[in-house]
PDB file of C-alpha atoms in Angstrom:
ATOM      1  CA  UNK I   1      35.714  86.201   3.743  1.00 46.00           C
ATOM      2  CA  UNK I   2      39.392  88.068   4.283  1.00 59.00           C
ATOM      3  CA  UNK I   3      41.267  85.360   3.799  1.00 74.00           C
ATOM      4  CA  UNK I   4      45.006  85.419   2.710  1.00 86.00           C
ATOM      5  CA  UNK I   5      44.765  86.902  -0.731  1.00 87.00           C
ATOM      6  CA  UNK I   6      48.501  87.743  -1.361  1.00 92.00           C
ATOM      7  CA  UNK I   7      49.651  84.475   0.825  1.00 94.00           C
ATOM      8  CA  UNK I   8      52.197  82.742  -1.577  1.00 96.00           C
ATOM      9  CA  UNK I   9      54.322  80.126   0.980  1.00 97.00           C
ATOM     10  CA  UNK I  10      52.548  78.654   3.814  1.00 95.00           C
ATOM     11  CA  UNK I  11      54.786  76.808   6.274  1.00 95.00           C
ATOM     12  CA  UNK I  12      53.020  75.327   8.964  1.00 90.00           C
ATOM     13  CA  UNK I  13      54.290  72.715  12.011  1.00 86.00           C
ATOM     14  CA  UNK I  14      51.739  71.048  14.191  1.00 78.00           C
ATOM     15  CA  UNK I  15      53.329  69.738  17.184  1.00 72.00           C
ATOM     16  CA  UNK I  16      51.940  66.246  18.761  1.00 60.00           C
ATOM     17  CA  UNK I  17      52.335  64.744  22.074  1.00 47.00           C
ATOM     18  CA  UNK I  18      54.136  61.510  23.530  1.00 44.00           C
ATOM     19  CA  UNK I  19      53.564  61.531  26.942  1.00 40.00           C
ATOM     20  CA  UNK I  20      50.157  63.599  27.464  1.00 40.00           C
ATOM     21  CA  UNK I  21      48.562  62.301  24.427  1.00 44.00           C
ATOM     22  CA  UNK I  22      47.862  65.590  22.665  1.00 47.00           C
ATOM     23  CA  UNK I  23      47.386  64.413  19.462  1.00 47.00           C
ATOM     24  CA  UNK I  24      46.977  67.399  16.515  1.00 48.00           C
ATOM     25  CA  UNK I  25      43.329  67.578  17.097  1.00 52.00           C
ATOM     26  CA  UNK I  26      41.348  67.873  14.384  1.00 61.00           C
ATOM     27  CA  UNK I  27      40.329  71.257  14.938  1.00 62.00           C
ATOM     28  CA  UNK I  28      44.463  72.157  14.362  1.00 67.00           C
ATOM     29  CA  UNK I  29      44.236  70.217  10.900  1.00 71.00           C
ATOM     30  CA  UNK I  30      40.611  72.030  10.067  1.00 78.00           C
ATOM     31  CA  UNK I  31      42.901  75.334  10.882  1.00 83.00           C
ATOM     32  CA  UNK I  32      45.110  74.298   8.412  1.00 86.00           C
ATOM     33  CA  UNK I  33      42.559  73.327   5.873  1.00 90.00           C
ATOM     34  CA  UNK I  34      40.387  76.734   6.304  1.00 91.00           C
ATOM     35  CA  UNK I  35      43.779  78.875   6.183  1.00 91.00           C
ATOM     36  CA  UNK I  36      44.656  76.992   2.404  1.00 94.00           C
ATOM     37  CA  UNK I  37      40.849  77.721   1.347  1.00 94.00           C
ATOM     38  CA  UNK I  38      41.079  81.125   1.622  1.00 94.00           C
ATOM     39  CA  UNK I  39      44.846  81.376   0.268  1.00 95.00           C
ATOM     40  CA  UNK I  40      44.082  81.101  -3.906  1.00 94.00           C
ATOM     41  CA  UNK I  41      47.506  82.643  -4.455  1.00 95.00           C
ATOM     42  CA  UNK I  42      49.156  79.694  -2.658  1.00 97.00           C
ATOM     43  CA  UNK I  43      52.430  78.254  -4.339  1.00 98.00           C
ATOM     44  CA  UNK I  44      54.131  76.577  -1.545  1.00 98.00           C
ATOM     45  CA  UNK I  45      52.284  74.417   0.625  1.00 97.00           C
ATOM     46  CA  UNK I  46      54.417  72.548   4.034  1.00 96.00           C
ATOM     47  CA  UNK I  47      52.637  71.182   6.209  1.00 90.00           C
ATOM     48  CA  UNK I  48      54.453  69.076   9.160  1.00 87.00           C
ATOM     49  CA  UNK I  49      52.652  66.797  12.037  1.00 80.00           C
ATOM     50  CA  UNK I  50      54.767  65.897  15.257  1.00 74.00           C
ATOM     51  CA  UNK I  51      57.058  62.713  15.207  1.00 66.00           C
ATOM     52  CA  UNK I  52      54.614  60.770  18.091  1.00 59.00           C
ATOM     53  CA  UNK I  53      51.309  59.409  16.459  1.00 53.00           C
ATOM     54  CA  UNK I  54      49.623  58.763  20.040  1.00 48.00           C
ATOM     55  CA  UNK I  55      45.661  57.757  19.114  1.00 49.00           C
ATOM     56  CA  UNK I  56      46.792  56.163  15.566  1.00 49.00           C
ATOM     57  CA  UNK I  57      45.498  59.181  13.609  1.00 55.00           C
ATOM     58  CA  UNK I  58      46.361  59.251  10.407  1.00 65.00           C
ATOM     59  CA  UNK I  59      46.002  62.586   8.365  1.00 79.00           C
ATOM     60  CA  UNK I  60      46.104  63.381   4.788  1.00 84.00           C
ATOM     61  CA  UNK I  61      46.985  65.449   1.893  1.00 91.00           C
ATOM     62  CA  UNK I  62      43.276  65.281   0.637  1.00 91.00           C
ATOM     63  CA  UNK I  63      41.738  66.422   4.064  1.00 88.00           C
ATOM     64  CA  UNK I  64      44.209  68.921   3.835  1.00 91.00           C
ATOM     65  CA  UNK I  65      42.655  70.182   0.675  1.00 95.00           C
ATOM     66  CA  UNK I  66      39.200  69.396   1.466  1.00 93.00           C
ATOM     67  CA  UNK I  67      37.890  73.030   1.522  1.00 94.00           C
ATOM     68  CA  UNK I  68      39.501  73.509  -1.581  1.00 95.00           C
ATOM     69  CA  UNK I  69      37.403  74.166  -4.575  1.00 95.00           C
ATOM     70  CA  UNK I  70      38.203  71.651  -7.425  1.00 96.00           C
ATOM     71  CA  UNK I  71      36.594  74.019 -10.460  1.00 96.00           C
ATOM     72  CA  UNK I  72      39.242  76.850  -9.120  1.00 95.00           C
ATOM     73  CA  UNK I  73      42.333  74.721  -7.741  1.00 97.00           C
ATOM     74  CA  UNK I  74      45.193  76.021  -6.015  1.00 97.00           C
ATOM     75  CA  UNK I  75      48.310  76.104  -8.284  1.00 97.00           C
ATOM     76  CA  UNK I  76      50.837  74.522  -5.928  1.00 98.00           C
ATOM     77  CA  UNK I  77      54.348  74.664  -7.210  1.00 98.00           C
ATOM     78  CA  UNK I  78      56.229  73.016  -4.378  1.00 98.00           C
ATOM     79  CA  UNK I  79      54.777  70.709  -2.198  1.00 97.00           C
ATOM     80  CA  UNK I  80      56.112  69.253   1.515  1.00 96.00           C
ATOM     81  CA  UNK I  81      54.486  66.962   3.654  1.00 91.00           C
ATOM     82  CA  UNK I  82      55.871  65.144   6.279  1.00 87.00           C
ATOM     83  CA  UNK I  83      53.638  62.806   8.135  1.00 82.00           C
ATOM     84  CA  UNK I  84      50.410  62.755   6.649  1.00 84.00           C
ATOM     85  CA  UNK I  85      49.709  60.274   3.813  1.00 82.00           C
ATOM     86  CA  UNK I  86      50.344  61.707   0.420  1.00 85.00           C
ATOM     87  CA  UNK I  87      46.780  60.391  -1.057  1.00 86.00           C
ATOM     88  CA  UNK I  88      46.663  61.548  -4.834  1.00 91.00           C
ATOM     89  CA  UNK I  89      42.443  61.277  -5.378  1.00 93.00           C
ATOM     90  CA  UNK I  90      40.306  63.355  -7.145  1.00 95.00           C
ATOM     91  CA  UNK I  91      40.310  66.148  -4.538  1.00 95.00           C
ATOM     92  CA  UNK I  92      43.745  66.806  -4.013  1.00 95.00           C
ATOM     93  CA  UNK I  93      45.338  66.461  -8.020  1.00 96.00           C
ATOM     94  CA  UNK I  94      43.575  69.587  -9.208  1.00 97.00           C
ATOM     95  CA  UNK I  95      45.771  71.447  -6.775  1.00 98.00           C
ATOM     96  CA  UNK I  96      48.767  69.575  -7.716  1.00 97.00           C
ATOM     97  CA  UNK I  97      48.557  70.206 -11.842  1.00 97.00           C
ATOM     98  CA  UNK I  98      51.636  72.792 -11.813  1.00 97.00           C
ATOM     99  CA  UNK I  99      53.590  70.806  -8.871  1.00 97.00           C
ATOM    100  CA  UNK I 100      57.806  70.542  -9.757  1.00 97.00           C
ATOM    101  CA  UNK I 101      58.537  69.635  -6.043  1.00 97.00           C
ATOM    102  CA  UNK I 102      57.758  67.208  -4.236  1.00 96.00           C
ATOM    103  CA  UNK I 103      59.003  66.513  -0.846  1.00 94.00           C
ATOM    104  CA  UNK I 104      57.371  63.433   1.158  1.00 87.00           C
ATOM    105  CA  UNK I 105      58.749  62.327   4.709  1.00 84.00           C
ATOM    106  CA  UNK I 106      57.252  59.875   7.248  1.00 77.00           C
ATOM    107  CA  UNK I 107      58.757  59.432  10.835  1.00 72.00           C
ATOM    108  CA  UNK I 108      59.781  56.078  11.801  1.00 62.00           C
ATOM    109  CA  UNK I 109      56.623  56.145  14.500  1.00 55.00           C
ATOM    110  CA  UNK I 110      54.400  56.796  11.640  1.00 54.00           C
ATOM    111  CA  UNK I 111      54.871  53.453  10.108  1.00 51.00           C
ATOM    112  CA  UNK I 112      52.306  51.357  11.630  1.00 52.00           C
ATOM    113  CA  UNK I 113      49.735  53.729  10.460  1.00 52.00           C
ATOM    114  CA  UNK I 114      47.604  53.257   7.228  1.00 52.00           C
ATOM    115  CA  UNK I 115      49.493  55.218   5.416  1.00 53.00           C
ATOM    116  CA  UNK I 116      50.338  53.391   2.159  1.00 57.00           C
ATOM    117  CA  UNK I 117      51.308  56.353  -0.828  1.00 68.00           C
ATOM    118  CA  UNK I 118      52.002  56.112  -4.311  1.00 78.00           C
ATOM    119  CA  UNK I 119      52.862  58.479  -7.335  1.00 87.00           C
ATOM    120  CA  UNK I 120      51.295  56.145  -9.721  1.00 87.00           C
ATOM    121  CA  UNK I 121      48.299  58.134  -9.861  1.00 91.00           C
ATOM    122  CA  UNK I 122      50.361  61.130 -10.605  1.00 92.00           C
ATOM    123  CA  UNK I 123      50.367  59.240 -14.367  1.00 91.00           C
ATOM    124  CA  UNK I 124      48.998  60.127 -17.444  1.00 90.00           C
ATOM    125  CA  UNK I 125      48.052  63.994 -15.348  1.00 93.00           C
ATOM    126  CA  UNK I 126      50.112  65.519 -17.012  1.00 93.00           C
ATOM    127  CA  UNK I 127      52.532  66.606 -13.901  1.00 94.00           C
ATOM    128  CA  UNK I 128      56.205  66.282 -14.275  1.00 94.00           C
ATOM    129  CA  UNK I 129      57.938  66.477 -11.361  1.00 95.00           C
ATOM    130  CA  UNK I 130      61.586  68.158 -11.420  1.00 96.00           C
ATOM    131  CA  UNK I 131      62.448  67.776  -7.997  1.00 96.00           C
ATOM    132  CA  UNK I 132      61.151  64.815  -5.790  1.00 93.00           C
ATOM    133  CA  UNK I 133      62.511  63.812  -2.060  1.00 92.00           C
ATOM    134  CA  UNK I 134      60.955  60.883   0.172  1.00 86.00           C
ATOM    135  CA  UNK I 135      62.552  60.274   3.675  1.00 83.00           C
ATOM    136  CA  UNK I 136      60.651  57.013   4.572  1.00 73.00           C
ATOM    137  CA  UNK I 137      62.741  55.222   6.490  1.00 64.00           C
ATOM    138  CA  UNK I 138      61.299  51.885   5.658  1.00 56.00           C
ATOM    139  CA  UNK I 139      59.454  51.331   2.545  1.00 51.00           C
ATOM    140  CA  UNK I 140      55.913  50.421   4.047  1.00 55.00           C
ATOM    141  CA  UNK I 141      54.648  54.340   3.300  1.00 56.00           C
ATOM    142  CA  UNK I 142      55.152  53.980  -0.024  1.00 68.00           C
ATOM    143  CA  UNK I 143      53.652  51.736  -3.108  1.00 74.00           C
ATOM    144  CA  UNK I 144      57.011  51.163  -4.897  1.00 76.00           C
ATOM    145  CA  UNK I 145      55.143  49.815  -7.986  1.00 82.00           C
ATOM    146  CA  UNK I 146      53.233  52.804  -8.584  1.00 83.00           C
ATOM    147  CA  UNK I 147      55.611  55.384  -7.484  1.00 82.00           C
ATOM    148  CA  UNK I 148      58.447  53.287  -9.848  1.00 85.00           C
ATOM    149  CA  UNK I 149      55.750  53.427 -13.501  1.00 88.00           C
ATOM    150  CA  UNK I 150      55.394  57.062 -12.723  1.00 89.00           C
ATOM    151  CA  UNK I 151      58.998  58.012 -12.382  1.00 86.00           C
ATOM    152  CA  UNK I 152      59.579  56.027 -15.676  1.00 90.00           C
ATOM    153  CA  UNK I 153      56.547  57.816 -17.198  1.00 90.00           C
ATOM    154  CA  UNK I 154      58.739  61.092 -18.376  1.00 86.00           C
ATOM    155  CA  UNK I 155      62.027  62.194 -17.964  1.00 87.00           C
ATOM    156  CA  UNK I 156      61.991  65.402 -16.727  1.00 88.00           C
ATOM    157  CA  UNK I 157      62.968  64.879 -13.226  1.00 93.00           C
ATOM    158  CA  UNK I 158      66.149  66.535 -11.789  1.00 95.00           C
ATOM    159  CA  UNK I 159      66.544  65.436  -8.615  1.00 95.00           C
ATOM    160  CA  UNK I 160      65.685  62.311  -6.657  1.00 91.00           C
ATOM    161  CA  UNK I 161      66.477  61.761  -2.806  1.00 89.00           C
ATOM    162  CA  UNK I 162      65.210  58.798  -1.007  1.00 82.00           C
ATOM    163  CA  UNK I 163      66.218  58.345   2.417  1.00 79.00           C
ATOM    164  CA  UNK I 164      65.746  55.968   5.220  1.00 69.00           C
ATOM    165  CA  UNK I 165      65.721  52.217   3.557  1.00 60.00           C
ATOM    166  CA  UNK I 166      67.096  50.173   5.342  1.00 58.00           C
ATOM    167  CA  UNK I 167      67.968  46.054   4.579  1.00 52.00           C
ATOM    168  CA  UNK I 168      64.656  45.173   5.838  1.00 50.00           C
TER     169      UNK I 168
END
């Protein structure tokens, strides 16, 4: 395996269609997912699906991750994601133990998708965000319980954005 050894900041955007129904196939996410396997130097991870969900596919951080090994996880400092669902699970918080960035965005065409988030399982991990940013523009993506005990968990955090609510 050659792989991407020295790879540090992976910045990737997969383009969907509206009109011709060209969905990210799978075979661009399992792209993604073999190009973070073989990258154990990764510190930056953005990943970005296009704004038009056309078959209701709904991607996430954990499939993402899924070739991954969980005895020698990635050490992802800064983490972007912007429509795929930010699931926190047993395969995908190994990776995340030295995150201090978080940045979470779902498009408003996104929204009808089962996509429900939350940070609460970022609890008692030990991971202390500095630096967290959700553009949601309606609050459906994201479990506000869970996301709310966590950021009262610790007080390290630095810098909160959330865009997008609206009075809805």
């Amino acid at each position: 395996m050659y792989g991407f050894r020295n790879l540090r900041h992976l910045d990737i955007h997969i383009q969907g269609g509206f009109f011709f129904y060209d969905e990210p196939s799978s075979m661009a996410t399992d792209s993604v997912a073999t190009c973070v396997s073989q990258s154990p130097g990764l510190e930056t991870l953005c990943v970005s699906l296009g704004d038009y969900p056309t078959l209701g596919l709904c991607y996430t951080l954990s499939e993402l991750l899924s070739l991954c090994s969980v005895q020698k996880p990635l050490a992802l400092k800064r983490l972007s994601l912007r429509n795929i669902s930010l699931t926190l699970d047993s395969q995908s918080l190994p990776h995340l133990a030295s995150l201090q960035t978080l940045l979470f965005a779902i498009s408003p065409p996104f929204h009808n998708l089962p996509m429900r988030s939350s940070l609460g399982p970022l609890c008692g991990t030990g991971i202390e965000l500095r630096d967290l940013v959700m553009d949601i523009h309606h609050l459906d993506p994201i479990d506000p319980v869970g996301t709310a005990r966590y950021l009262s968990s610790y007080s390290g955090l630095s810098k909160l954005g959330i865009y997008g609510l609206d009075d809805n």
